PDB file of C-alpha atoms in Angstrom:
ATOM      1  CA  ALA A1003     -83.237  -1.314 -72.871  1.00 79.00           C
ATOM      2  CA  GLN A1004     -82.791  -2.215 -69.224  1.00 86.00           C
ATOM      3  CA  SER A1005     -79.346  -1.408 -67.900  1.00 91.00           C
ATOM      4  CA  VAL A1006     -77.131  -0.447 -65.003  1.00 94.00           C
ATOM      5  CA  ALA A1007     -74.310   2.060 -65.125  1.00 96.00           C
ATOM      6  CA  GLN A1008     -71.478   2.590 -62.686  1.00 96.00           C
ATOM      7  CA  PRO A1009     -69.825   5.725 -64.049  1.00 96.00           C
ATOM      8  CA  GLU A1010     -66.594   5.461 -62.071  1.00 96.00           C
ATOM      9  CA  ASP A1011     -64.058   2.716 -62.683  1.00 95.00           C
ATOM     10  CA  GLN A1012     -62.298   3.574 -59.450  1.00 97.00           C
ATOM     11  CA  VAL A1013     -63.002   5.642 -56.354  1.00 98.00           C
ATOM     12  CA  ASN A1014     -60.217   6.721 -54.041  1.00 98.00           C
ATOM     13  CA  VAL A1015     -60.914   7.868 -50.501  1.00 98.00           C
ATOM     14  CA  ALA A1016     -58.902   8.410 -47.345  1.00 98.00           C
ATOM     15  CA  GLU A1017     -59.601   6.237 -44.332  1.00 98.00           C
ATOM     16  CA  GLY A1018     -62.137   7.871 -42.051  1.00 97.00           C
ATOM     17  CA  ASN A1019     -63.692   9.958 -44.814  1.00 98.00           C
ATOM     18  CA  PRO A1020     -67.173   9.310 -46.197  1.00 98.00           C
ATOM     19  CA  LEU A1021     -67.412   7.324 -49.408  1.00 97.00           C
ATOM     20  CA  THR A1022     -69.901   7.196 -52.252  1.00 98.00           C
ATOM     21  CA  VAL A1023     -70.015   4.689 -55.088  1.00 98.00           C
ATOM     22  CA  LYS A1024     -72.422   5.724 -57.807  1.00 98.00           C
ATOM     23  CA  CYS A1025     -75.017   3.674 -59.676  1.00 98.00           C
ATOM     24  CA  THR A1026     -77.741   4.634 -62.114  1.00 97.00           C
ATOM     25  CA  TYR A1027     -80.266   2.333 -63.695  1.00 96.00           C
ATOM     26  CA  SER A1028     -82.821   2.035 -66.442  1.00 93.00           C
ATOM     27  CA  VAL A1029     -85.612  -0.493 -65.979  1.00 88.00           C
ATOM     28  CA  SER A1030     -89.257  -0.907 -66.832  1.00 84.00           C
ATOM     29  CA  GLY A1031     -91.608  -0.752 -63.895  1.00 84.00           C
ATOM     30  CA  ASN A1032     -90.568  -0.651 -60.256  1.00 84.00           C
ATOM     31  CA  PRO A1033     -86.846  -1.237 -59.771  1.00 89.00           C
ATOM     32  CA  TYR A1034     -85.409  -3.895 -57.521  1.00 92.00           C
ATOM     33  CA  LEU A1035     -81.817  -2.866 -56.806  1.00 95.00           C
ATOM     34  CA  PHE A1036     -78.869  -4.598 -55.177  1.00 96.00           C
ATOM     35  CA  TRP A1037     -75.291  -3.908 -54.130  1.00 98.00           C
ATOM     36  CA  TYR A1038     -72.633  -6.593 -53.921  1.00 97.00           C
ATOM     37  CA  VAL A1039     -68.960  -6.511 -52.909  1.00 97.00           C
ATOM     38  CA  GLN A1040     -66.182  -8.719 -54.268  1.00 96.00           C
ATOM     39  CA  TYR A1041     -62.782  -9.258 -52.718  1.00 93.00           C
ATOM     40  CA  PRO A1042     -59.911 -10.580 -54.888  1.00 87.00           C
ATOM     41  CA  ASN A1043     -60.493 -14.065 -56.266  1.00 83.00           C
ATOM     42  CA  ARG A1044     -63.699 -14.449 -54.289  1.00 88.00           C
ATOM     43  CA  GLY A1045     -67.382 -14.632 -55.065  1.00 90.00           C
ATOM     44  CA  LEU A1046     -69.770 -11.716 -54.656  1.00 94.00           C
ATOM     45  CA  GLN A1047     -71.154 -10.937 -51.222  1.00 95.00           C
ATOM     46  CA  PHE A1048     -74.594  -9.383 -50.862  1.00 94.00           C
ATOM     47  CA  LEU A1049     -74.558  -5.975 -49.140  1.00 96.00           C
ATOM     48  CA  LEU A1050     -78.080  -4.579 -49.388  1.00 96.00           C
ATOM     49  CA  LYS A1051     -81.172  -4.283 -51.541  1.00 95.00           C
ATOM     50  CA  TYR A1052     -83.991  -1.890 -52.307  1.00 94.00           C
ATOM     51  CA  ILE A1053     -87.380  -3.351 -53.042  1.00 90.00           C
ATOM     52  CA  THR A1054     -89.859  -0.791 -51.770  1.00 86.00           C
ATOM     53  CA  GLY A1055     -90.362   1.583 -48.856  1.00 86.00           C
ATOM     54  CA  ASP A1056     -87.779   3.860 -47.253  1.00 90.00           C
ATOM     55  CA  ASN A1057     -85.398   5.398 -49.761  1.00 93.00           C
ATOM     56  CA  LEU A1058     -82.442   4.925 -47.423  1.00 96.00           C
ATOM     57  CA  VAL A1059     -81.501   1.281 -47.154  1.00 96.00           C
ATOM     58  CA  LYS A1060     -79.078   0.014 -44.531  1.00 96.00           C
ATOM     59  CA  GLY A1061     -76.938  -3.031 -45.168  1.00 94.00           C
ATOM     60  CA  SER A1062     -73.951  -5.013 -43.991  1.00 93.00           C
ATOM     61  CA  TYR A1063     -70.640  -3.639 -42.694  1.00 93.00           C
ATOM     62  CA  GLY A1064     -72.035  -0.135 -42.112  1.00 96.00           C
ATOM     63  CA  PHE A1065     -72.962   0.464 -45.741  1.00 97.00           C
ATOM     64  CA  GLU A1066     -76.160   2.151 -46.823  1.00 97.00           C
ATOM     65  CA  ALA A1067     -77.650   3.160 -50.134  1.00 98.00           C
ATOM     66  CA  GLU A1068     -79.970   5.934 -51.169  1.00 97.00           C
ATOM     67  CA  PHE A1069     -82.658   5.253 -53.741  1.00 96.00           C
ATOM     68  CA  ASN A1070     -83.638   8.278 -55.823  1.00 96.00           C
ATOM     69  CA  LYS A1071     -86.460   7.577 -58.230  1.00 94.00           C
ATOM     70  CA  SER A1072     -86.371  10.914 -60.051  1.00 94.00           C
ATOM     71  CA  GLN A1073     -82.656  10.567 -60.759  1.00 95.00           C
ATOM     72  CA  THR A1074     -82.875   6.780 -61.286  1.00 95.00           C
ATOM     73  CA  SER A1075     -79.933   6.341 -58.945  1.00 97.00           C
ATOM     74  CA  PHE A1076     -78.974   3.995 -56.149  1.00 98.00           C
ATOM     75  CA  HIS A1077     -75.673   5.253 -54.729  1.00 98.00           C
ATOM     76  CA  LEU A1078     -73.785   3.252 -52.118  1.00 98.00           C
ATOM     77  CA  LYS A1079     -72.513   5.197 -49.122  1.00 98.00           C
ATOM     78  CA  LYS A1080     -70.599   4.796 -45.906  1.00 98.00           C
ATOM     79  CA  PRO A1081     -70.005   7.563 -43.362  1.00 97.00           C
ATOM     80  CA  SER A1082     -66.438   6.542 -42.490  1.00 97.00           C
ATOM     81  CA  ALA A1083     -64.343   4.387 -44.814  1.00 97.00           C
ATOM     82  CA  LEU A1084     -62.017   1.631 -43.623  1.00 97.00           C
ATOM     83  CA  VAL A1085     -58.952   0.295 -45.433  1.00 97.00           C
ATOM     84  CA  SER A1086     -60.659  -3.107 -45.315  1.00 95.00           C
ATOM     85  CA  ASP A1087     -63.505  -1.693 -47.455  1.00 97.00           C
ATOM     86  CA  SER A1088     -61.132  -1.707 -50.419  1.00 97.00           C
ATOM     87  CA  ALA A1089     -62.732  -4.052 -52.939  1.00 97.00           C
ATOM     88  CA  LEU A1090     -64.757  -4.224 -56.154  1.00 96.00           C
ATOM     89  CA  TYR A1091     -68.376  -3.120 -55.835  1.00 97.00           C
ATOM     90  CA  PHE A1092     -71.198  -4.102 -58.151  1.00 97.00           C
ATOM     91  CA  CYS A1093     -74.623  -2.569 -58.531  1.00 97.00           C
ATOM     92  CA  ALA A1094     -77.361  -4.789 -59.992  1.00 95.00           C
ATOM     93  CA  VAL A1095     -80.973  -4.383 -61.034  1.00 93.00           C
ATOM     94  CA  ARG A1096     -83.564  -7.064 -61.472  1.00 89.00           C
ATOM     95  CA  VAL A1097     -84.957  -7.182 -64.981  1.00 83.00           C
ATOM     96  CA  SER A1098     -88.692  -6.724 -64.979  1.00 74.00           C
ATOM     97  CA  GLY A1099     -90.793  -9.635 -66.122  1.00 70.00           C
ATOM     98  CA  GLY A1100     -89.939 -13.321 -66.140  1.00 67.00           C
ATOM     99  CA  TYR A1101     -87.470 -14.941 -63.791  1.00 75.00           C
ATOM    100  CA  ASN A1102     -85.103 -13.430 -61.274  1.00 81.00           C
ATOM    101  CA  LYS A1103     -82.573 -12.115 -63.789  1.00 85.00           C
ATOM    102  CA  LEU A1104     -80.114  -9.511 -62.584  1.00 90.00           C
ATOM    103  CA  ILE A1105     -78.176  -7.099 -64.758  1.00 91.00           C
ATOM    104  CA  PHE A1106     -74.858  -6.068 -63.235  1.00 93.00           C
ATOM    105  CA  GLY A1107     -72.888  -2.900 -63.693  1.00 94.00           C
ATOM    106  CA  ALA A1108     -69.263  -3.149 -64.747  1.00 94.00           C
ATOM    107  CA  GLY A1109     -68.084  -2.616 -61.199  1.00 95.00           C
ATOM    108  CA  THR A1110     -66.287   0.151 -59.311  1.00 97.00           C
ATOM    109  CA  ARG A1111     -63.015  -0.461 -57.572  1.00 96.00           C
ATOM    110  CA  LEU A1112     -62.868   1.265 -54.195  1.00 97.00           C
ATOM    111  CA  ALA A1113     -59.438   2.066 -52.806  1.00 98.00           C
ATOM    112  CA  VAL A1114     -59.279   3.341 -49.242  1.00 97.00           C
ATOM    113  CA  HIS A1115     -55.905   4.799 -48.327  1.00 96.00           C
ATOM    114  CA  PRO A1116     -54.557   4.922 -44.767  1.00 94.00           C
TER     115      PRO A1116
ATOM    116  CA  ASP B 173     -69.937 -17.471 -49.970  1.00 48.00           C
ATOM    117  CA  GLY B 174     -71.706 -19.558 -47.332  1.00 54.00           C
ATOM    118  CA  GLY B 175     -73.902 -22.381 -48.560  1.00 92.00           C
ATOM    119  CA  ILE B 176     -72.575 -22.576 -52.114  1.00 96.00           C
ATOM    120  CA  THR B 177     -69.466 -24.495 -53.024  1.00 96.00           C
ATOM    121  CA  GLN B 178     -67.628 -24.472 -56.311  1.00 96.00           C
ATOM    122  CA  SER B 179     -64.809 -26.763 -57.253  1.00 91.00           C
ATOM    123  CA  PRO B 180     -62.076 -26.630 -58.183  1.00 92.00           C
ATOM    124  CA  LYS B 181     -60.891 -23.107 -57.337  1.00 93.00           C
ATOM    125  CA  TYR B 182     -58.384 -23.119 -60.191  1.00 94.00           C
ATOM    126  CA  LEU B 183     -58.611 -25.220 -63.344  1.00 94.00           C
ATOM    127  CA  PHE B 184     -56.216 -25.528 -66.229  1.00 94.00           C
ATOM    128  CA  ARG B 185     -57.076 -27.177 -69.543  1.00 91.00           C
ATOM    129  CA  LYS B 186     -55.684 -27.518 -72.996  1.00 91.00           C
ATOM    130  CA  GLU B 187     -57.548 -26.025 -75.910  1.00 90.00           C
ATOM    131  CA  GLY B 188     -60.009 -28.463 -77.446  1.00 90.00           C
ATOM    132  CA  GLN B 189     -60.904 -30.222 -74.208  1.00 91.00           C
ATOM    133  CA  ASN B 190     -64.278 -30.060 -72.520  1.00 94.00           C
ATOM    134  CA  VAL B 191     -64.248 -29.237 -68.816  1.00 95.00           C
ATOM    135  CA  THR B 192     -66.965 -29.402 -66.148  1.00 96.00           C
ATOM    136  CA  LEU B 193     -67.231 -26.960 -63.262  1.00 96.00           C
ATOM    137  CA  SER B 194     -69.036 -28.068 -60.135  1.00 97.00           C
ATOM    138  CA  CYS B 195     -71.597 -26.052 -58.169  1.00 97.00           C
ATOM    139  CA  GLU B 196     -73.406 -27.331 -55.086  1.00 97.00           C
ATOM    140  CA  GLN B 197     -75.726 -25.464 -52.715  1.00 97.00           C
ATOM    141  CA  ASN B 198     -77.286 -26.423 -49.388  1.00 96.00           C
ATOM    142  CA  LEU B 199     -79.548 -23.379 -49.078  1.00 94.00           C
ATOM    143  CA  ASN B 200     -82.607 -25.228 -50.382  1.00 94.00           C
ATOM    144  CA  HIS B 201     -82.883 -22.676 -53.174  1.00 94.00           C
ATOM    145  CA  ASP B 202     -84.911 -23.568 -56.233  1.00 93.00           C
ATOM    146  CA  ALA B 203     -83.107 -21.263 -58.660  1.00 94.00           C
ATOM    147  CA  MET B 204     -79.472 -21.489 -59.705  1.00 96.00           C
ATOM    148  CA  TYR B 205     -77.342 -19.457 -62.111  1.00 96.00           C
ATOM    149  CA  TRP B 206     -73.995 -19.467 -63.857  1.00 97.00           C
ATOM    150  CA  TYR B 207     -72.132 -16.254 -64.629  1.00 97.00           C
ATOM    151  CA  ARG B 208     -68.926 -15.453 -66.393  1.00 97.00           C
ATOM    152  CA  GLN B 209     -66.757 -12.587 -65.157  1.00 95.00           C
ATOM    153  CA  ASP B 210     -64.167 -10.874 -67.321  1.00 92.00           C
ATOM    154  CA  PRO B 211     -62.140  -7.820 -66.277  1.00 83.00           C
ATOM    155  CA  GLY B 212     -64.041  -4.574 -66.752  1.00 76.00           C
ATOM    156  CA  GLN B 213     -67.223  -6.267 -67.981  1.00 79.00           C
ATOM    157  CA  GLY B 214     -69.086  -7.161 -64.825  1.00 85.00           C
ATOM    158  CA  LEU B 215     -70.993 -10.426 -64.748  1.00 93.00           C
ATOM    159  CA  ARG B 216     -72.727 -11.993 -67.706  1.00 94.00           C
ATOM    160  CA  LEU B 217     -75.368 -14.699 -67.381  1.00 94.00           C
ATOM    161  CA  ILE B 218     -74.594 -18.019 -69.076  1.00 97.00           C
ATOM    162  CA  TYR B 219     -77.440 -20.294 -67.961  1.00 97.00           C
ATOM    163  CA  TYR B 220     -80.087 -20.350 -65.279  1.00 94.00           C
ATOM    164  CA  SER B 221     -82.417 -22.923 -63.801  1.00 95.00           C
ATOM    165  CA  GLN B 222     -85.579 -22.221 -61.867  1.00 91.00           C
ATOM    166  CA  ILE B 223     -86.403 -25.814 -61.043  1.00 92.00           C
ATOM    167  CA  VAL B 224     -84.987 -29.309 -61.258  1.00 94.00           C
ATOM    168  CA  ASN B 225     -84.807 -30.755 -64.774  1.00 95.00           C
ATOM    169  CA  ASP B 226     -85.340 -27.354 -66.347  1.00 94.00           C
ATOM    170  CA  PHE B 227     -82.848 -24.710 -67.450  1.00 95.00           C
ATOM    171  CA  GLN B 228     -82.714 -21.797 -69.855  1.00 94.00           C
ATOM    172  CA  LYS B 229     -80.024 -20.019 -71.840  1.00 95.00           C
ATOM    173  CA  GLY B 230     -78.777 -16.702 -70.598  1.00 93.00           C
ATOM    174  CA  ASP B 231     -77.067 -13.976 -72.573  1.00 92.00           C
ATOM    175  CA  ILE B 232     -73.889 -15.875 -73.533  1.00 96.00           C
ATOM    176  CA  ALA B 233     -74.819 -19.577 -73.630  1.00 96.00           C
ATOM    177  CA  GLU B 234     -72.939 -20.506 -76.813  1.00 96.00           C
ATOM    178  CA  GLY B 235     -70.218 -23.054 -76.120  1.00 96.00           C
ATOM    179  CA  TYR B 236     -71.602 -23.986 -72.699  1.00 97.00           C
ATOM    180  CA  SER B 237     -73.975 -26.676 -71.424  1.00 97.00           C
ATOM    181  CA  VAL B 238     -75.596 -27.431 -68.068  1.00 98.00           C
ATOM    182  CA  SER B 239     -77.719 -30.011 -66.297  1.00 97.00           C
ATOM    183  CA  ARG B 240     -80.002 -29.833 -63.279  1.00 97.00           C
ATOM    184  CA  GLU B 241     -80.728 -33.365 -62.147  1.00 97.00           C
ATOM    185  CA  LYS B 242     -80.774 -32.492 -58.456  1.00 96.00           C
ATOM    186  CA  LYS B 243     -81.932 -29.392 -56.622  1.00 97.00           C
ATOM    187  CA  GLU B 244     -78.550 -29.008 -54.950  1.00 97.00           C
ATOM    188  CA  SER B 245     -76.367 -29.300 -58.036  1.00 98.00           C
ATOM    189  CA  PHE B 246     -75.938 -27.273 -61.237  1.00 98.00           C
ATOM    190  CA  PRO B 247     -72.748 -28.264 -63.092  1.00 98.00           C
ATOM    191  CA  LEU B 248     -71.474 -26.235 -66.036  1.00 97.00           C
ATOM    192  CA  THR B 249     -69.576 -27.774 -68.947  1.00 97.00           C
ATOM    193  CA  VAL B 250     -67.336 -25.529 -70.980  1.00 96.00           C
ATOM    194  CA  THR B 251     -67.074 -27.170 -74.369  1.00 94.00           C
ATOM    195  CA  SER B 252     -64.405 -26.896 -77.019  1.00 89.00           C
ATOM    196  CA  ALA B 253     -66.867 -24.773 -78.993  1.00 88.00           C
ATOM    197  CA  GLN B 254     -66.423 -21.891 -76.550  1.00 89.00           C
ATOM    198  CA  LYS B 255     -64.007 -19.593 -78.370  1.00 89.00           C
ATOM    199  CA  ASN B 256     -62.617 -17.725 -75.397  1.00 91.00           C
ATOM    200  CA  PRO B 257     -63.147 -19.875 -72.296  1.00 94.00           C
ATOM    201  CA  THR B 258     -60.501 -18.385 -70.010  1.00 95.00           C
ATOM    202  CA  ALA B 259     -62.447 -16.493 -67.337  1.00 95.00           C
ATOM    203  CA  PHE B 260     -63.674 -16.483 -63.751  1.00 95.00           C
ATOM    204  CA  TYR B 261     -66.901 -18.484 -63.405  1.00 97.00           C
ATOM    205  CA  LEU B 262     -69.411 -17.794 -60.659  1.00 97.00           C
ATOM    206  CA  CYS B 263     -72.351 -19.896 -59.579  1.00 97.00           C
ATOM    207  CA  ALA B 264     -75.265 -18.388 -57.670  1.00 96.00           C
ATOM    208  CA  SER B 265     -78.589 -19.447 -56.213  1.00 96.00           C
ATOM    209  CA  SER B 266     -81.732 -17.756 -54.973  1.00 93.00           C
ATOM    210  CA  LYS B 267     -85.224 -18.457 -53.802  1.00 90.00           C
ATOM    211  CA  ALA B 268     -87.630 -18.830 -56.685  1.00 80.00           C
ATOM    212  CA  GLU B 269     -89.944 -16.190 -55.275  1.00 77.00           C
ATOM    213  CA  LEU B 270     -89.048 -12.725 -56.483  1.00 68.00           C
ATOM    214  CA  PRO B 271     -87.183 -10.511 -55.857  1.00 65.00           C
ATOM    215  CA  TYR B 272     -84.824 -12.265 -53.509  1.00 77.00           C
ATOM    216  CA  GLU B 273     -81.129 -11.645 -53.736  1.00 89.00           C
ATOM    217  CA  GLN B 274     -78.764 -14.134 -55.313  1.00 93.00           C
ATOM    218  CA  TYR B 275     -76.053 -15.763 -53.224  1.00 94.00           C
ATOM    219  CA  PHE B 276     -72.737 -16.536 -54.855  1.00 95.00           C
ATOM    220  CA  GLY B 277     -70.157 -19.264 -54.594  1.00 96.00           C
ATOM    221  CA  PRO B 278     -66.407 -18.543 -54.353  1.00 95.00           C
ATOM    222  CA  GLY B 279     -65.845 -19.005 -58.076  1.00 95.00           C
ATOM    223  CA  THR B 280     -63.651 -21.123 -60.351  1.00 96.00           C
ATOM    224  CA  ARG B 281     -60.867 -19.557 -62.384  1.00 95.00           C
ATOM    225  CA  LEU B 282     -60.498 -21.449 -65.647  1.00 95.00           C
ATOM    226  CA  THR B 283     -57.416 -21.051 -67.783  1.00 95.00           C
ATOM    227  CA  VAL B 284     -57.316 -22.658 -71.213  1.00 93.00           C
ATOM    228  CA  THR B 285     -54.052 -22.686 -73.148  1.00 90.00           C
TER     229      THR B 285
END
């Protein structure tokens, strides 16, 4: 079955420290992977995507993600966290075959403390 | 949220009433989607449409209906048959060519009592 897992419900990090939000996936064929961020009572905002090419993908607001095929992971990273990065983060994978269906992880809440 | 509008932001209904949530996009996207978000469960696909006058059921379509009469609009009706309709509803759109990212509206929070 095709799926996405975000193993951490919450990640806590001090402002200025590096952050990592984890994501693993299971999909048939080549994976198309996405990260989104959601602020309270708002829609999801697209951060970055991996389709093919360089394993390190750079996105919005200083975020980047590392694709690791052997570990089937796509972890979101940022070198220096800001308090304003505190939000809910979703990893998603496109289901192979058919239309542009995305499967979302359950989300990871990032809390950046001053 | 740019380019996709959802209205209203908050909606309250009594049990047994049908309610329609609006979704409009000006991104010229062919494909549109409706998701339901519940705490701790991520997003679940209700319906999707790849082209005008065509739509397909997603993973949790029971108790919901949609229409796609115009490219810009994809309204969702939550019927009285939906057993647990209180949730946050998100509309999204994307280009029809794969694998473009989906863009989301600001959402509608529906509360049914």
